[in-house]
PDB file of C-alpha atoms in Angstrom:
ATOM      1  CA  UNK A  17      -3.602-250.646 106.744  1.00 86.00           C
ATOM      2  CA  UNK A  18      -4.603-251.806 110.223  1.00 88.00           C
ATOM      3  CA  UNK A  19      -0.988-252.188 111.334  1.00 89.00           C
ATOM      4  CA  UNK A  20      -0.154-248.709 110.001  1.00 90.00           C
ATOM      5  CA  UNK A  21      -3.049-247.114 111.867  1.00 90.00           C
ATOM      6  CA  UNK A  22      -2.078-248.896 115.087  1.00 91.00           C
ATOM      7  CA  UNK A  23       1.494-247.654 114.712  1.00 89.00           C
ATOM      8  CA  UNK A  24       0.613-244.058 113.799  1.00 90.00           C
ATOM      9  CA  UNK A  25      -2.792-243.299 115.368  1.00 90.00           C
ATOM     10  CA  UNK A  26      -3.227-245.731 118.256  1.00 87.00           C
ATOM     11  CA  UNK A  27      -6.285-243.922 119.701  1.00 88.00           C
ATOM     12  CA  UNK A  28      -8.265-243.791 116.437  1.00 90.00           C
ATOM     13  CA  UNK A  29     -11.887-244.946 116.905  1.00 88.00           C
ATOM     14  CA  UNK A  30     -11.810-246.571 113.470  1.00 91.00           C
ATOM     15  CA  UNK A  31      -9.339-249.291 114.535  1.00 92.00           C
ATOM     16  CA  UNK A  32     -11.793-251.587 116.427  1.00 89.00           C
ATOM     17  CA  UNK A  33     -14.239-251.200 113.529  1.00 90.00           C
ATOM     18  CA  UNK A  34     -11.578-252.344 111.054  1.00 92.00           C
ATOM     19  CA  UNK A  35     -10.904-255.372 113.243  1.00 91.00           C
ATOM     20  CA  UNK A  36     -14.624-256.188 113.369  1.00 89.00           C
ATOM     21  CA  UNK A  37     -14.765-255.858 109.579  1.00 90.00           C
ATOM     22  CA  UNK A  38     -11.803-258.200 109.101  1.00 91.00           C
ATOM     23  CA  UNK A  39     -13.340-260.801 111.390  1.00 90.00           C
ATOM     24  CA  UNK A  40     -16.737-260.496 109.701  1.00 89.00           C
ATOM     25  CA  UNK A  41     -15.249-261.301 106.276  1.00 89.00           C
ATOM     26  CA  UNK A  42     -13.980-264.752 107.198  1.00 89.00           C
ATOM     27  CA  UNK A  43     -15.597-267.567 105.248  1.00 89.00           C
ATOM     28  CA  UNK A  44     -15.577-271.062 106.747  1.00 88.00           C
ATOM     29  CA  UNK A  45     -13.126-269.883 109.413  1.00 86.00           C
ATOM     30  CA  UNK A  46     -10.586-268.366 107.024  1.00 89.00           C
ATOM     31  CA  UNK A  47     -10.011-265.613 104.516  1.00 90.00           C
ATOM     32  CA  UNK A  48      -9.696-265.993 100.730  1.00 89.00           C
ATOM     33  CA  UNK A  49      -6.065-267.119 100.363  1.00 91.00           C
ATOM     34  CA  UNK A  50      -2.989-268.190 102.304  1.00 91.00           C
ATOM     35  CA  UNK A  51      -1.470-264.753 101.765  1.00 93.00           C
ATOM     36  CA  UNK A  52      -4.624-263.021 102.986  1.00 91.00           C
ATOM     37  CA  UNK A  53      -4.731-265.316 106.039  1.00 92.00           C
ATOM     38  CA  UNK A  54      -1.115-264.426 106.826  1.00 93.00           C
ATOM     39  CA  UNK A  55      -1.497-260.663 106.572  1.00 92.00           C
ATOM     40  CA  UNK A  56      -4.805-260.567 108.438  1.00 93.00           C
ATOM     41  CA  UNK A  57      -3.437-262.728 111.256  1.00 94.00           C
ATOM     42  CA  UNK A  58      -0.313-260.558 111.521  1.00 94.00           C
ATOM     43  CA  UNK A  59      -2.476-257.432 111.742  1.00 93.00           C
ATOM     44  CA  UNK A  60      -4.766-259.051 114.326  1.00 93.00           C
ATOM     45  CA  UNK A  61      -1.727-260.121 116.363  1.00 94.00           C
ATOM     46  CA  UNK A  62      -0.461-256.517 116.339  1.00 94.00           C
ATOM     47  CA  UNK A  63      -3.934-255.383 117.458  1.00 93.00           C
ATOM     48  CA  UNK A  64      -4.047-257.998 120.218  1.00 92.00           C
ATOM     49  CA  UNK A  65      -0.550-257.148 121.476  1.00 92.00           C
ATOM     50  CA  UNK A  66      -1.396-253.429 121.491  1.00 92.00           C
ATOM     51  CA  UNK A  67      -4.928-253.359 122.912  1.00 91.00           C
ATOM     52  CA  UNK A  68      -5.539-256.733 124.556  1.00 89.00           C
ATOM     53  CA  UNK A  69      -2.362-257.292 126.591  1.00 90.00           C
ATOM     54  CA  UNK A  70      -4.243-256.788 129.875  1.00 93.00           C
ATOM     55  CA  UNK A  71      -6.391-259.820 130.731  1.00 94.00           C
ATOM     56  CA  UNK A  72     -10.009-258.720 131.276  1.00 96.00           C
ATOM     57  CA  UNK A  73     -11.094-258.682 134.904  1.00 97.00           C
ATOM     58  CA  UNK A  74     -13.807-256.080 135.292  1.00 97.00           C
ATOM     59  CA  UNK A  75     -17.475-255.407 135.867  1.00 97.00           C
ATOM     60  CA  UNK A  76     -19.468-253.344 133.368  1.00 97.00           C
ATOM     61  CA  UNK A  77     -22.541-251.519 134.687  1.00 97.00           C
ATOM     62  CA  UNK A  78     -25.291-249.625 132.871  1.00 97.00           C
ATOM     63  CA  UNK A  79     -27.608-246.827 134.039  1.00 96.00           C
ATOM     64  CA  UNK A  80     -30.393-244.977 132.275  1.00 96.00           C
ATOM     65  CA  UNK A  81     -30.500-241.598 133.973  1.00 94.00           C
ATOM     66  CA  UNK A  82     -30.393-242.411 137.691  1.00 93.00           C
ATOM     67  CA  UNK A  83     -31.944-245.855 137.165  1.00 93.00           C
ATOM     68  CA  UNK A  84     -29.669-248.888 137.405  1.00 96.00           C
ATOM     69  CA  UNK A  85     -30.148-251.197 134.388  1.00 95.00           C
ATOM     70  CA  UNK A  86     -27.764-254.071 135.116  1.00 96.00           C
ATOM     71  CA  UNK A  87     -24.209-255.369 135.097  1.00 96.00           C
ATOM     72  CA  UNK A  88     -21.981-258.186 133.828  1.00 97.00           C
ATOM     73  CA  UNK A  89     -18.649-259.441 135.142  1.00 96.00           C
ATOM     74  CA  UNK A  90     -15.882-260.223 132.642  1.00 96.00           C
ATOM     75  CA  UNK A  91     -13.022-262.498 133.757  1.00 96.00           C
ATOM     76  CA  UNK A  92     -10.457-263.711 131.223  1.00 95.00           C
ATOM     77  CA  UNK A  93     -10.650-263.746 127.448  1.00 91.00           C
ATOM     78  CA  UNK A  94     -13.899-264.922 125.882  1.00 89.00           C
ATOM     79  CA  UNK A  95     -15.920-264.500 122.721  1.00 84.00           C
ATOM     80  CA  UNK A  96     -19.165-264.533 124.724  1.00 89.00           C
ATOM     81  CA  UNK A  97     -21.395-261.499 124.473  1.00 89.00           C
ATOM     82  CA  UNK A  98     -23.853-260.264 127.083  1.00 93.00           C
ATOM     83  CA  UNK A  99     -27.008-258.167 126.832  1.00 94.00           C
ATOM     84  CA  UNK A 100     -28.728-255.735 129.083  1.00 95.00           C
ATOM     85  CA  UNK A 101     -32.220-254.991 127.812  1.00 94.00           C
ATOM     86  CA  UNK A 102     -34.127-251.924 128.927  1.00 94.00           C
ATOM     87  CA  UNK A 103     -37.848-252.074 128.063  1.00 92.00           C
ATOM     88  CA  UNK A 104     -39.052-249.310 125.741  1.00 90.00           C
ATOM     89  CA  UNK A 105     -41.679-248.214 128.294  1.00 90.00           C
ATOM     90  CA  UNK A 106     -38.812-247.558 130.739  1.00 92.00           C
ATOM     91  CA  UNK A 107     -36.908-245.568 128.103  1.00 91.00           C
ATOM     92  CA  UNK A 108     -40.044-243.564 127.235  1.00 89.00           C
ATOM     93  CA  UNK A 109     -40.870-242.910 130.894  1.00 91.00           C
ATOM     94  CA  UNK A 110     -37.311-241.714 131.574  1.00 90.00           C
ATOM     95  CA  UNK A 111     -37.583-238.985 128.944  1.00 90.00           C
ATOM     96  CA  UNK A 112     -34.351-237.431 127.741  1.00 93.00           C
ATOM     97  CA  UNK A 113     -31.707-239.043 129.971  1.00 93.00           C
ATOM     98  CA  UNK A 114     -28.094-240.136 129.590  1.00 95.00           C
ATOM     99  CA  UNK A 115     -27.221-243.791 129.124  1.00 95.00           C
ATOM    100  CA  UNK A 116     -24.121-244.390 131.255  1.00 96.00           C
ATOM    101  CA  UNK A 117     -21.789-247.353 130.786  1.00 97.00           C
ATOM    102  CA  UNK A 118     -19.186-247.788 133.531  1.00 97.00           C
ATOM    103  CA  UNK A 119     -16.266-250.225 133.593  1.00 97.00           C
ATOM    104  CA  UNK A 120     -14.663-251.050 136.941  1.00 97.00           C
ATOM    105  CA  UNK A 121     -11.454-253.106 136.683  1.00 97.00           C
ATOM    106  CA  UNK A 122      -8.719-254.015 134.212  1.00 96.00           C
ATOM    107  CA  UNK A 123      -9.126-254.840 130.528  1.00 94.00           C
ATOM    108  CA  UNK A 124     -10.879-253.486 127.483  1.00 91.00           C
ATOM    109  CA  UNK A 125     -14.689-253.256 127.190  1.00 92.00           C
ATOM    110  CA  UNK A 126     -16.341-253.532 123.784  1.00 89.00           C
ATOM    111  CA  UNK A 127     -19.999-252.593 123.617  1.00 90.00           C
ATOM    112  CA  UNK A 128     -22.821-251.808 121.238  1.00 89.00           C
ATOM    113  CA  UNK A 129     -25.862-249.708 122.070  1.00 93.00           C
ATOM    114  CA  UNK A 130     -28.913-250.416 119.929  1.00 92.00           C
ATOM    115  CA  UNK A 131     -32.642-249.850 119.959  1.00 89.00           C
ATOM    116  CA  UNK A 132     -35.465-251.986 118.603  1.00 88.00           C
ATOM    117  CA  UNK A 133     -38.971-250.599 118.576  1.00 83.00           C
ATOM    118  CA  UNK A 134     -42.274-250.523 116.736  1.00 82.00           C
ATOM    119  CA  UNK A 135     -44.637-247.561 116.497  1.00 84.00           C
ATOM    120  CA  UNK A 136     -47.746-247.728 118.680  1.00 83.00           C
ATOM    121  CA  UNK A 137     -49.946-247.346 115.588  1.00 84.00           C
ATOM    122  CA  UNK A 138     -48.872-249.658 112.773  1.00 81.00           C
ATOM    123  CA  UNK A 139     -50.970-247.707 110.243  1.00 81.00           C
ATOM    124  CA  UNK A 140     -48.436-244.982 109.548  1.00 83.00           C
ATOM    125  CA  UNK A 141     -49.187-241.890 107.530  1.00 84.00           C
ATOM    126  CA  UNK A 142     -47.302-241.681 104.235  1.00 82.00           C
ATOM    127  CA  UNK A 143     -44.016-239.775 104.292  1.00 83.00           C
ATOM    128  CA  UNK A 144     -42.688-237.735 101.369  1.00 83.00           C
ATOM    129  CA  UNK A 145     -38.952-238.027 100.739  1.00 84.00           C
ATOM    130  CA  UNK A 146     -39.008-237.705  96.962  1.00 87.00           C
ATOM    131  CA  UNK A 147     -40.147-241.269  96.257  1.00 88.00           C
ATOM    132  CA  UNK A 148     -43.593-242.732  95.808  1.00 88.00           C
ATOM    133  CA  UNK A 149     -43.816-246.468  96.444  1.00 89.00           C
ATOM    134  CA  UNK A 150     -47.086-248.316  96.012  1.00 90.00           C
ATOM    135  CA  UNK A 151     -47.753-251.999  96.528  1.00 91.00           C
ATOM    136  CA  UNK A 152     -50.887-253.809  95.435  1.00 93.00           C
ATOM    137  CA  UNK A 153     -51.865-257.462  95.574  1.00 94.00           C
ATOM    138  CA  UNK A 154     -53.870-259.221  92.863  1.00 95.00           C
ATOM    139  CA  UNK A 155     -55.375-262.690  92.850  1.00 95.00           C
ATOM    140  CA  UNK A 156     -53.878-264.927  90.174  1.00 95.00           C
ATOM    141  CA  UNK A 157     -56.778-267.403  90.083  1.00 95.00           C
ATOM    142  CA  UNK A 158     -59.957-265.992  91.675  1.00 95.00           C
ATOM    143  CA  UNK A 159     -60.480-262.263  92.400  1.00 94.00           C
ATOM    144  CA  UNK A 160     -62.445-262.951  95.598  1.00 95.00           C
ATOM    145  CA  UNK A 161     -59.332-264.533  97.192  1.00 95.00           C
ATOM    146  CA  UNK A 162     -57.530-261.177  97.434  1.00 95.00           C
ATOM    147  CA  UNK A 163     -59.613-258.208  98.635  1.00 96.00           C
ATOM    148  CA  UNK A 164     -58.650-254.815  99.995  1.00 95.00           C
ATOM    149  CA  UNK A 165     -60.894-253.696 102.847  1.00 93.00           C
ATOM    150  CA  UNK A 166     -62.290-250.195 103.381  1.00 92.00           C
ATOM    151  CA  UNK A 167     -59.588-249.584 106.004  1.00 87.00           C
ATOM    152  CA  UNK A 168     -56.872-250.356 103.425  1.00 86.00           C
ATOM    153  CA  UNK A 169     -55.916-253.731 104.932  1.00 88.00           C
ATOM    154  CA  UNK A 170     -55.543-256.670 102.564  1.00 90.00           C
ATOM    155  CA  UNK A 171     -57.486-259.872 103.160  1.00 93.00           C
ATOM    156  CA  UNK A 172     -55.918-262.867 101.412  1.00 93.00           C
ATOM    157  CA  UNK A 173     -57.412-266.347 101.511  1.00 93.00           C
ATOM    158  CA  UNK A 174     -55.028-269.024 102.764  1.00 91.00           C
ATOM    159  CA  UNK A 175     -53.483-270.882  99.839  1.00 91.00           C
ATOM    160  CA  UNK A 176     -54.330-268.158  97.284  1.00 93.00           C
ATOM    161  CA  UNK A 177     -51.792-267.400  94.576  1.00 94.00           C
ATOM    162  CA  UNK A 178     -51.014-263.685  94.658  1.00 93.00           C
ATOM    163  CA  UNK A 179     -49.301-261.323  92.235  1.00 93.00           C
ATOM    164  CA  UNK A 180     -47.518-258.397  93.870  1.00 92.00           C
ATOM    165  CA  UNK A 181     -47.270-255.167  91.872  1.00 94.00           C
ATOM    166  CA  UNK A 182     -44.749-252.601  93.010  1.00 93.00           C
ATOM    167  CA  UNK A 183     -44.734-249.121  91.548  1.00 93.00           C
ATOM    168  CA  UNK A 184     -41.948-246.704  92.348  1.00 91.00           C
ATOM    169  CA  UNK A 185     -41.979-243.091  91.175  1.00 91.00           C
ATOM    170  CA  UNK A 186     -38.988-240.861  91.696  1.00 90.00           C
ATOM    171  CA  UNK A 187     -38.965-237.078  91.397  1.00 87.00           C
ATOM    172  CA  UNK A 188     -35.226-236.787  90.832  1.00 87.00           C
ATOM    173  CA  UNK A 189     -32.126-238.625  89.626  1.00 88.00           C
ATOM    174  CA  UNK A 190     -30.936-241.027  92.329  1.00 87.00           C
ATOM    175  CA  UNK A 191     -27.954-243.324  92.668  1.00 88.00           C
ATOM    176  CA  UNK A 192     -27.500-246.583  94.566  1.00 86.00           C
ATOM    177  CA  UNK A 193     -31.182-247.045  95.359  1.00 85.00           C
ATOM    178  CA  UNK A 194     -32.549-250.503  96.122  1.00 86.00           C
ATOM    179  CA  UNK A 195     -36.228-251.286  96.579  1.00 87.00           C
ATOM    180  CA  UNK A 196     -36.622-254.384  98.734  1.00 87.00           C
ATOM    181  CA  UNK A 197     -40.095-255.773  99.282  1.00 88.00           C
ATOM    182  CA  UNK A 198     -40.140-258.620 101.813  1.00 86.00           C
ATOM    183  CA  UNK A 199     -42.916-261.171 101.687  1.00 81.00           C
ATOM    184  CA  UNK A 200     -45.705-260.690 104.226  1.00 79.00           C
ATOM    185  CA  UNK A 201     -45.837-263.124 107.143  1.00 76.00           C
ATOM    186  CA  UNK A 202     -47.119-266.619 106.281  1.00 76.00           C
ATOM    187  CA  UNK A 203     -46.311-266.145 102.577  1.00 80.00           C
ATOM    188  CA  UNK A 204     -43.869-268.126 100.494  1.00 79.00           C
ATOM    189  CA  UNK A 205     -42.437-267.573  97.020  1.00 76.00           C
TER     190      UNK A 205
END
């Protein structure tokens, strides 16, 4: 499939994503069988010969609005990745601005733009999207070891055995829904 897309639609944005997917599905440095290894490597060779024939020799720079955020130089082939972090307070202070990524030089630049944040107030108001999810904690041994305070926060004594009860109510038929409830910090199964 990858080779066909390269041959027929060379500028398709999906092609680098397919390559990333192929590389992500290696297990212990290889794919599932000799045949799979062969076909994947042939497709990756076609990709490399098409898109990576120019040796990287460039500088990538990033701006948020008019503010310079940083740069990295890329010389030769490498699997190293580089980060430019912009603090959330800078993003918030900038308001609605463009994020500009500029490449100066020869070669292909691969990049990912992501955002990690936490709300200022960790006590969020409930949202209604057709599901109701409730979680309660109960002491297994002594009730005084697990108490819910007036503010809704749970107080759990260190070492207490706790039963978690999850209730999920749905107002409609849904498909492919998964409810994942991670353990709170400092807990263990």
